[in-house]
Amino acid sequence: MAKDFLSLSDAGGDMVAAMINDAIDRKAARKGWAKARPDADAPLAGHVLAMIFEKNSTRTRVSFDMAMRQLGGSALILEAGSTQIGRGESIADTARVLSRMVDAIMIRTDDHAKIEELAHYAEVPVINGLTDLSHPCQIVADLLTVVERGFALPGLQLAWLGDGNNVANSLIEAAGLMKFTIRVGGPAGYEPDAGFVARARAAGGEVILTQDAREAVAGAQVVVTDTWVSMGQAGGEVHVAAMQPYQVDGALMAAAAPDAMFLHCLPAHRNEEVTDEVMDGPQSAVWDEAENRLHAQKSVLLWALGKL
Ligand code: CP
Ligand code: NVA
């Protein structure tokens, strides 16, 4: 059975912790090296990852490509529109064909049902590079960034501001797996997925939903936000109006714990969900977070290919 990474739960809390530790070790071991030089053990030598993109990407695309290079393997980028998927070849047949030629598949797609279908028919691991429902790879990088700054995950106090989107859903999933508290501050009608909330609570995470931005950030050691309008999401102008009270600005950061860190998966819409003052300020860890996509994706690939 191929080890798919469609959600953080596919790996589980212990394995997510192991991924973070491995990423910290590998990152330290290659400090100062040329960026494409393979790690000393080149654990994925001879392996190829195919990446299918049905939506735009900068970080996910570059981090997985560089991750494969650093692990000693290589990657193929397939823009869905220029493949036969774009002309209607089925996901199932695409899965069967790619499984004969590559060792793993990463896909960024609009509809979560498509990645489930791909994983069902593929004989190689399938990795979720973002769907409308979730973005687990991002959260491994985010947790790595939090741990790197000296925070323990169990008992962590984290605030999410704005839209209850794919990134929020995976962060809520992480709260259950790693046993931390997440306070989600956002407008009515933009709550995160109810299934993710229920499962995280059942797993031992504390998930608090509020429409009060100040209540969300009170005592938070980490403040996280994302775009108010995700790729492919309809009704942009309505969203922006509803989200305004949840903008992360200096005053809202001051209402969090002293020295709270600020995270954003990027791309940011500066002076919408976050002000320049916060993005570029001393509490922002967004560039480390972006770099950590690379280190985190290496761990995800190693886990999926049975090397972790
Ligand atoms: N955070 C993230 O997934 O970025 P990209 O859309 O650039 O891949
Ligand atoms: N929620 C955003 C994340 C982008 C990385 C989106 O889906 O567009």
Short mmCIF file of C-alpha atoms and ligand atoms in Angstrom, two decimals:
data_model
loop_
_atom_site.label_atom_id
_atom_site.label_comp_id
_atom_site.label_asym_id
_atom_site.label_seq_id
_atom_site.Cartn_x
_atom_site.Cartn_y
_atom_site.Cartn_z
CA MET A 1 0.00 0.00 0.00
CA ALA A 2 1.40 3.37 -1.02
CA LYS A 3 1.73 5.84 1.86
CA ASP A 4 -0.37 8.78 0.77
CA PHE A 5 -0.15 12.18 2.46
CA LEU A 6 -3.57 13.64 1.79
CA SER A 7 -3.87 14.92 5.35
CA LEU A 8 -1.69 15.21 8.46
CA SER A 9 -3.69 12.34 9.96
CA ASP A 10 -2.37 9.99 7.28
CA ALA A 11 0.98 10.27 9.06
CA GLY A 12 -0.31 10.85 12.63
CA GLY A 13 1.05 13.02 15.44
CA ASP A 14 4.15 10.93 16.22
CA MET A 15 5.18 10.90 12.58
CA VAL A 16 4.57 14.62 12.16
CA ALA A 17 6.87 15.14 15.16
CA ALA A 18 9.43 12.84 13.52
CA MET A 19 9.17 14.83 10.27
CA ILE A 20 9.88 18.05 12.16
CA ASN A 21 12.91 16.53 13.91
CA ASP A 22 14.28 15.14 10.66
CA ALA A 23 13.82 18.50 8.96
CA ILE A 24 15.71 20.26 11.77
CA ASP A 25 18.59 17.74 11.50
CA ARG A 26 18.82 17.88 7.70
CA LYS A 27 18.60 21.67 7.65
CA ALA A 28 21.46 21.94 10.17
CA ALA A 29 23.60 19.35 8.39
CA ARG A 30 23.62 21.29 5.08
CA LYS A 31 23.95 24.82 6.45
CA GLY A 32 26.01 26.94 4.06
CA TRP A 33 26.00 24.36 1.26
CA ALA A 34 25.16 25.17 -2.36
CA LYS A 35 21.39 24.89 -2.59
CA ALA A 36 21.16 22.02 -5.07
CA ARG A 37 23.95 19.90 -3.54
CA PRO A 38 22.46 16.60 -2.40
CA ASP A 39 22.42 15.72 1.30
CA ALA A 40 25.30 13.43 2.27
CA ASP A 41 23.11 10.29 2.34
CA ALA A 42 21.12 11.20 -0.84
CA PRO A 43 18.24 8.98 0.38
CA LEU A 44 16.07 9.38 -2.72
CA ALA A 45 18.82 8.85 -5.31
CA GLY A 46 17.24 7.53 -8.49
CA HIS A 47 13.72 8.56 -7.45
CA VAL A 48 11.42 10.86 -9.44
CA LEU A 49 8.47 12.94 -8.21
CA ALA A 50 5.77 14.11 -10.66
CA MET A 51 4.01 17.33 -9.66
CA ILE A 52 0.61 18.13 -11.16
CA PHE A 53 -0.57 21.73 -10.91
CA GLU A 54 -4.16 22.75 -11.54
CA LYS A 55 -3.61 26.02 -9.65
CA ASN A 56 -0.78 28.54 -9.43
CA SER A 57 2.14 28.01 -7.07
CA THR A 58 5.55 29.44 -6.25
CA ARG A 59 6.57 27.96 -2.89
CA THR A 60 5.08 24.49 -3.29
CA ARG A 61 6.55 24.09 -6.76
CA VAL A 62 10.05 25.28 -5.90
CA SER A 63 10.23 23.61 -2.48
CA PHE A 64 9.29 20.15 -3.80
CA ASP A 65 11.63 20.49 -6.79
CA MET A 66 14.53 21.56 -4.58
CA ALA A 67 13.59 18.94 -1.98
CA MET A 68 13.94 16.18 -4.56
CA ARG A 69 17.32 17.58 -5.70
CA GLN A 70 18.58 17.75 -2.12
CA LEU A 71 17.41 14.20 -1.46
CA GLY A 72 19.34 13.03 -4.51
CA GLY A 73 16.35 12.55 -6.84
CA SER A 74 14.55 14.70 -9.39
CA ALA A 75 11.13 16.16 -10.14
CA LEU A 76 8.85 16.71 -13.14
CA ILE A 77 6.45 19.64 -13.24
CA LEU A 78 3.20 18.94 -15.09
CA GLU A 79 0.93 21.89 -15.70
CA ALA A 80 -2.43 20.14 -15.86
CA GLY A 81 -3.62 22.32 -18.75
CA SER A 82 -0.78 21.22 -21.00
CA THR A 83 -1.20 17.51 -20.19
CA GLN A 84 -3.97 15.22 -21.40
CA ILE A 85 -5.78 15.86 -18.08
CA GLY A 86 -6.55 19.26 -19.59
CA ARG A 87 -8.25 17.49 -22.52
CA GLY A 88 -10.32 15.20 -20.34
CA GLU A 89 -8.16 12.11 -19.70
CA SER A 90 -9.47 10.72 -16.44
CA ILE A 91 -7.72 11.05 -13.10
CA ALA A 92 -7.85 7.26 -12.77
CA ASP A 93 -6.05 6.64 -16.07
CA THR A 94 -3.53 9.37 -15.31
CA ALA A 95 -2.83 7.70 -11.95
CA ARG A 96 -2.30 4.32 -13.62
CA VAL A 97 0.12 5.73 -16.21
CA LEU A 98 2.16 7.91 -13.84
CA SER A 99 2.48 4.98 -11.42
CA ARG A 100 4.41 3.08 -14.11
CA MET A 101 6.93 5.88 -14.61
CA VAL A 102 7.48 7.86 -11.41
CA ASP A 103 7.97 7.05 -7.73
CA ALA A 104 5.54 9.56 -6.20
CA ILE A 105 2.96 12.14 -7.28
CA MET A 106 2.25 15.54 -5.73
CA ILE A 107 -0.89 17.33 -6.88
CA ARG A 108 -2.34 20.80 -6.31
CA THR A 109 -5.99 20.76 -7.32
CA ASP A 110 -9.28 22.55 -6.83
CA ASP A 111 -11.49 19.70 -5.69
CA HIS A 112 -10.38 17.46 -2.81
CA ALA A 113 -12.36 14.58 -4.33
CA LYS A 114 -9.87 14.56 -7.23
CA ILE A 115 -6.88 13.87 -4.99
CA GLU A 116 -8.79 11.08 -3.28
CA GLU A 117 -9.52 9.54 -6.67
CA LEU A 118 -5.88 9.92 -7.74
CA ALA A 119 -4.70 8.25 -4.53
CA HIS A 120 -7.21 5.43 -5.01
CA TYR A 121 -5.90 4.54 -8.45
CA ALA A 122 -2.20 5.36 -8.02
CA GLU A 123 0.20 2.62 -6.99
CA VAL A 124 2.74 5.18 -5.77
CA PRO A 125 2.38 7.68 -2.90
CA VAL A 126 0.21 10.73 -3.55
CA ILE A 127 0.97 13.99 -1.70
CA ASN A 128 -1.49 16.84 -1.18
CA GLY A 129 0.07 20.08 -2.44
CA LEU A 130 -3.16 22.00 -1.59
CA THR A 131 -6.81 21.37 -2.35
CA ASP A 132 -9.90 23.45 -1.67
CA LEU A 133 -10.18 21.55 1.64
CA SER A 134 -6.67 21.33 3.08
CA HIS A 135 -2.96 22.16 2.83
CA PRO A 136 -1.11 19.71 5.11
CA CYS A 137 2.39 20.26 3.67
CA GLN A 138 2.15 23.93 4.63
CA ILE A 139 1.38 23.01 8.22
CA VAL A 140 4.43 20.75 8.59
CA ALA A 141 6.51 23.79 7.61
CA ASP A 142 4.58 26.04 10.00
CA LEU A 143 5.01 23.67 12.94
CA LEU A 144 8.72 23.36 12.09
CA THR A 145 9.00 27.16 12.25
CA VAL A 146 7.25 27.26 15.61
CA VAL A 147 9.45 24.49 17.08
CA GLU A 148 12.58 26.15 15.68
CA ARG A 149 11.74 29.28 17.66
CA GLY A 150 11.70 27.28 20.86
CA PHE A 151 7.97 26.68 21.39
CA ALA A 152 6.67 23.25 22.43
CA LEU A 153 3.63 22.13 20.43
CA PRO A 154 1.61 20.48 23.23
CA GLY A 155 -0.21 23.27 25.04
CA LEU A 156 0.74 25.93 22.45
CA GLN A 157 -1.70 28.85 22.19
CA LEU A 158 -2.28 29.73 18.54
CA ALA A 159 -4.68 32.19 16.91
CA TRP A 160 -6.04 32.06 13.35
CA LEU A 161 -7.58 35.23 11.91
CA GLY A 162 -9.84 35.59 8.89
CA ASP A 163 -11.21 32.99 6.50
CA GLY A 164 -11.69 29.42 7.74
CA ASN A 165 -9.96 28.06 4.62
CA ASN A 166 -7.84 25.08 3.53
CA VAL A 167 -4.82 26.24 5.58
CA ALA A 168 -7.00 26.81 8.65
CA ASN A 169 -8.48 23.32 8.31
CA SER A 170 -5.06 21.68 8.31
CA LEU A 171 -3.91 23.82 11.23
CA ILE A 172 -6.98 22.71 13.17
CA GLU A 173 -6.14 19.11 12.29
CA ALA A 174 -2.65 19.75 13.70
CA ALA A 175 -4.16 21.08 16.95
CA GLY A 176 -5.80 17.68 17.45
CA LEU A 177 -2.72 15.65 16.55
CA MET A 178 -0.18 17.75 18.49
CA LYS A 179 -2.55 18.73 21.36
CA PHE A 180 -2.53 22.51 21.17
CA THR A 181 -5.13 25.26 21.36
CA ILE A 182 -6.31 27.14 18.29
CA ARG A 183 -8.64 30.14 18.56
CA VAL A 184 -10.19 30.93 15.20
CA GLY A 185 -11.37 34.54 14.84
CA GLY A 186 -13.47 35.18 11.75
CA PRO A 187 -16.88 36.37 10.55
CA ALA A 188 -20.04 34.27 10.62
CA GLY A 189 -20.37 32.24 7.47
CA TYR A 190 -16.60 31.81 7.01
CA GLU A 191 -16.00 29.17 9.67
CA PRO A 192 -13.55 26.32 9.06
CA ASP A 193 -14.81 22.89 8.00
CA ALA A 194 -17.00 21.41 10.75
CA GLY A 195 -15.57 17.92 10.23
CA PHE A 196 -12.00 19.13 10.86
CA VAL A 197 -13.14 20.97 13.99
CA ALA A 198 -15.00 17.94 15.38
CA ARG A 199 -12.14 15.52 14.68
CA ALA A 200 -9.53 17.84 16.23
CA ARG A 201 -11.61 18.20 19.38
CA ALA A 202 -12.15 14.44 19.57
CA ALA A 203 -8.38 13.92 19.21
CA GLY A 204 -7.61 16.20 22.19
CA GLY A 205 -7.03 19.59 20.59
CA GLU A 206 -8.79 22.68 21.87
CA VAL A 207 -10.60 24.51 19.06
CA ILE A 208 -12.40 27.77 19.90
CA LEU A 209 -14.42 29.61 17.26
CA THR A 210 -15.13 33.29 17.87
CA GLN A 211 -16.17 36.34 15.88
CA ASP A 212 -14.09 38.57 18.17
CA ALA A 213 -10.56 39.15 16.83
CA ARG A 214 -9.28 40.30 20.24
CA GLU A 215 -10.62 37.19 21.94
CA ALA A 216 -8.90 35.06 19.29
CA VAL A 217 -5.46 36.59 19.88
CA ALA A 218 -5.63 36.97 23.69
CA GLY A 219 -2.66 35.02 25.09
CA ALA A 220 -1.69 33.67 21.67
CA GLN A 221 1.99 32.80 21.23
CA VAL A 222 1.53 32.42 17.48
CA VAL A 223 -0.77 34.54 15.29
CA VAL A 224 -1.56 33.16 11.82
CA THR A 225 -3.55 34.49 8.90
CA ASP A 226 -3.94 33.92 5.17
CA THR A 227 -5.52 35.55 2.16
CA TRP A 228 -9.16 36.53 2.58
CA VAL A 229 -9.98 35.08 -0.83
CA SER A 230 -8.41 31.75 -1.76
CA MET A 231 -7.66 30.60 -5.29
CA GLY A 232 -10.86 29.58 -7.03
CA GLN A 233 -13.09 31.00 -4.25
CA ALA A 234 -16.04 33.02 -5.51
CA GLY A 235 -17.35 36.31 -4.09
CA GLY A 236 -14.09 38.16 -3.46
CA GLU A 237 -15.48 41.62 -2.70
CA VAL A 238 -17.99 40.31 -0.17
CA HIS A 239 -15.21 38.42 1.59
CA VAL A 240 -12.93 41.43 1.82
CA ALA A 241 -15.65 43.53 3.45
CA ALA A 242 -16.54 40.84 6.00
CA MET A 243 -12.89 40.19 6.87
CA GLN A 244 -11.81 43.75 7.63
CA PRO A 245 -12.12 43.45 11.46
CA TYR A 246 -9.71 40.49 11.36
CA GLN A 247 -6.80 42.32 9.71
CA VAL A 248 -3.59 41.56 11.59
CA ASP A 249 -2.09 44.98 12.36
CA GLY A 250 0.24 46.23 15.07
CA ALA A 251 -2.59 46.80 17.54
CA LEU A 252 -3.89 43.25 17.16
CA MET A 253 -0.38 41.80 17.55
CA ALA A 254 0.00 43.89 20.72
CA ALA A 255 -3.12 42.17 22.09
CA ALA A 256 -1.44 38.73 21.72
CA ALA A 257 1.20 37.34 24.09
CA PRO A 258 4.37 39.47 24.36
CA ASP A 259 6.75 38.53 21.52
CA ALA A 260 4.12 36.39 19.79
CA MET A 261 5.29 35.23 16.38
CA PHE A 262 3.42 36.00 13.17
CA LEU A 263 2.99 33.39 10.42
CA HIS A 264 1.46 33.57 6.93
CA CYS A 265 1.74 30.79 4.34
CA LEU A 266 2.10 33.45 1.59
CA PRO A 267 1.36 34.87 -0.90
CA ALA A 268 0.24 37.81 1.26
CA HIS A 269 -2.09 40.55 0.18
CA ARG A 270 -0.29 43.30 2.01
CA ASN A 271 -2.50 45.73 3.89
CA GLU A 272 -5.52 43.45 3.49
CA GLU A 273 -5.18 40.47 5.86
CA VAL A 274 -1.87 41.78 7.27
CA THR A 275 -0.26 45.20 7.39
CA ASP A 276 3.28 45.91 6.17
CA GLU A 277 4.12 46.83 9.75
CA VAL A 278 3.46 43.25 10.91
CA MET A 279 4.75 41.42 7.79
CA ASP A 280 8.05 43.29 7.94
CA GLY A 281 8.17 43.69 11.72
CA PRO A 282 10.30 41.89 14.33
CA GLN A 283 7.59 39.38 15.23
CA SER A 284 7.20 38.12 11.66
CA ALA A 285 8.68 34.69 10.86
CA VAL A 286 7.24 34.49 7.35
CA TRP A 287 10.54 34.16 5.46
CA ASP A 288 11.77 31.36 7.72
CA GLU A 289 8.34 29.79 7.27
CA ALA A 290 8.67 29.99 3.47
CA GLU A 291 12.18 28.50 3.56
CA ASN A 292 10.92 25.76 5.84
CA ARG A 293 8.57 24.55 3.10
CA LEU A 294 11.71 23.05 1.54
CA HIS A 295 12.94 21.37 4.71
CA ALA A 296 9.46 20.15 5.65
CA GLN A 297 8.72 18.79 2.18
CA LYS A 298 11.87 16.68 2.33
CA SER A 299 10.51 15.00 5.46
CA VAL A 300 7.10 14.45 3.87
CA LEU A 301 8.74 12.85 0.81
CA LEU A 302 10.95 10.63 2.98
CA TRP A 303 7.96 9.50 5.02
CA ALA A 304 5.83 8.80 1.93
CA LEU A 305 8.62 6.78 0.32
CA GLY A 306 9.22 4.71 3.45
CA LYS A 307 12.56 6.29 4.38
CA LEU A 308 11.50 7.94 7.65
N1 CP B 1 2.13 28.71 0.63
C1 CP B 1 2.03 28.17 -0.59
O1 CP B 1 1.53 27.05 -0.77
O2 CP B 1 2.54 28.95 -1.60
P1 CP B 1 2.40 28.71 -3.17
O3 CP B 1 0.96 28.93 -3.54
O4 CP B 1 3.30 29.73 -3.77
O5 CP B 1 2.80 27.30 -3.49
N1 NVA B 2 -5.70 29.68 1.09
C1 NVA B 2 -4.81 29.99 -0.01
C2 NVA B 2 -3.47 29.37 0.22
C3 NVA B 2 -2.46 29.63 -0.85
C4 NVA B 2 -1.14 28.96 -0.60
C5 NVA B 2 -5.43 29.51 -1.30
O1 NVA B 2 -5.96 28.40 -1.33
O2 NVA B 2 -5.39 30.27 -2.27
#
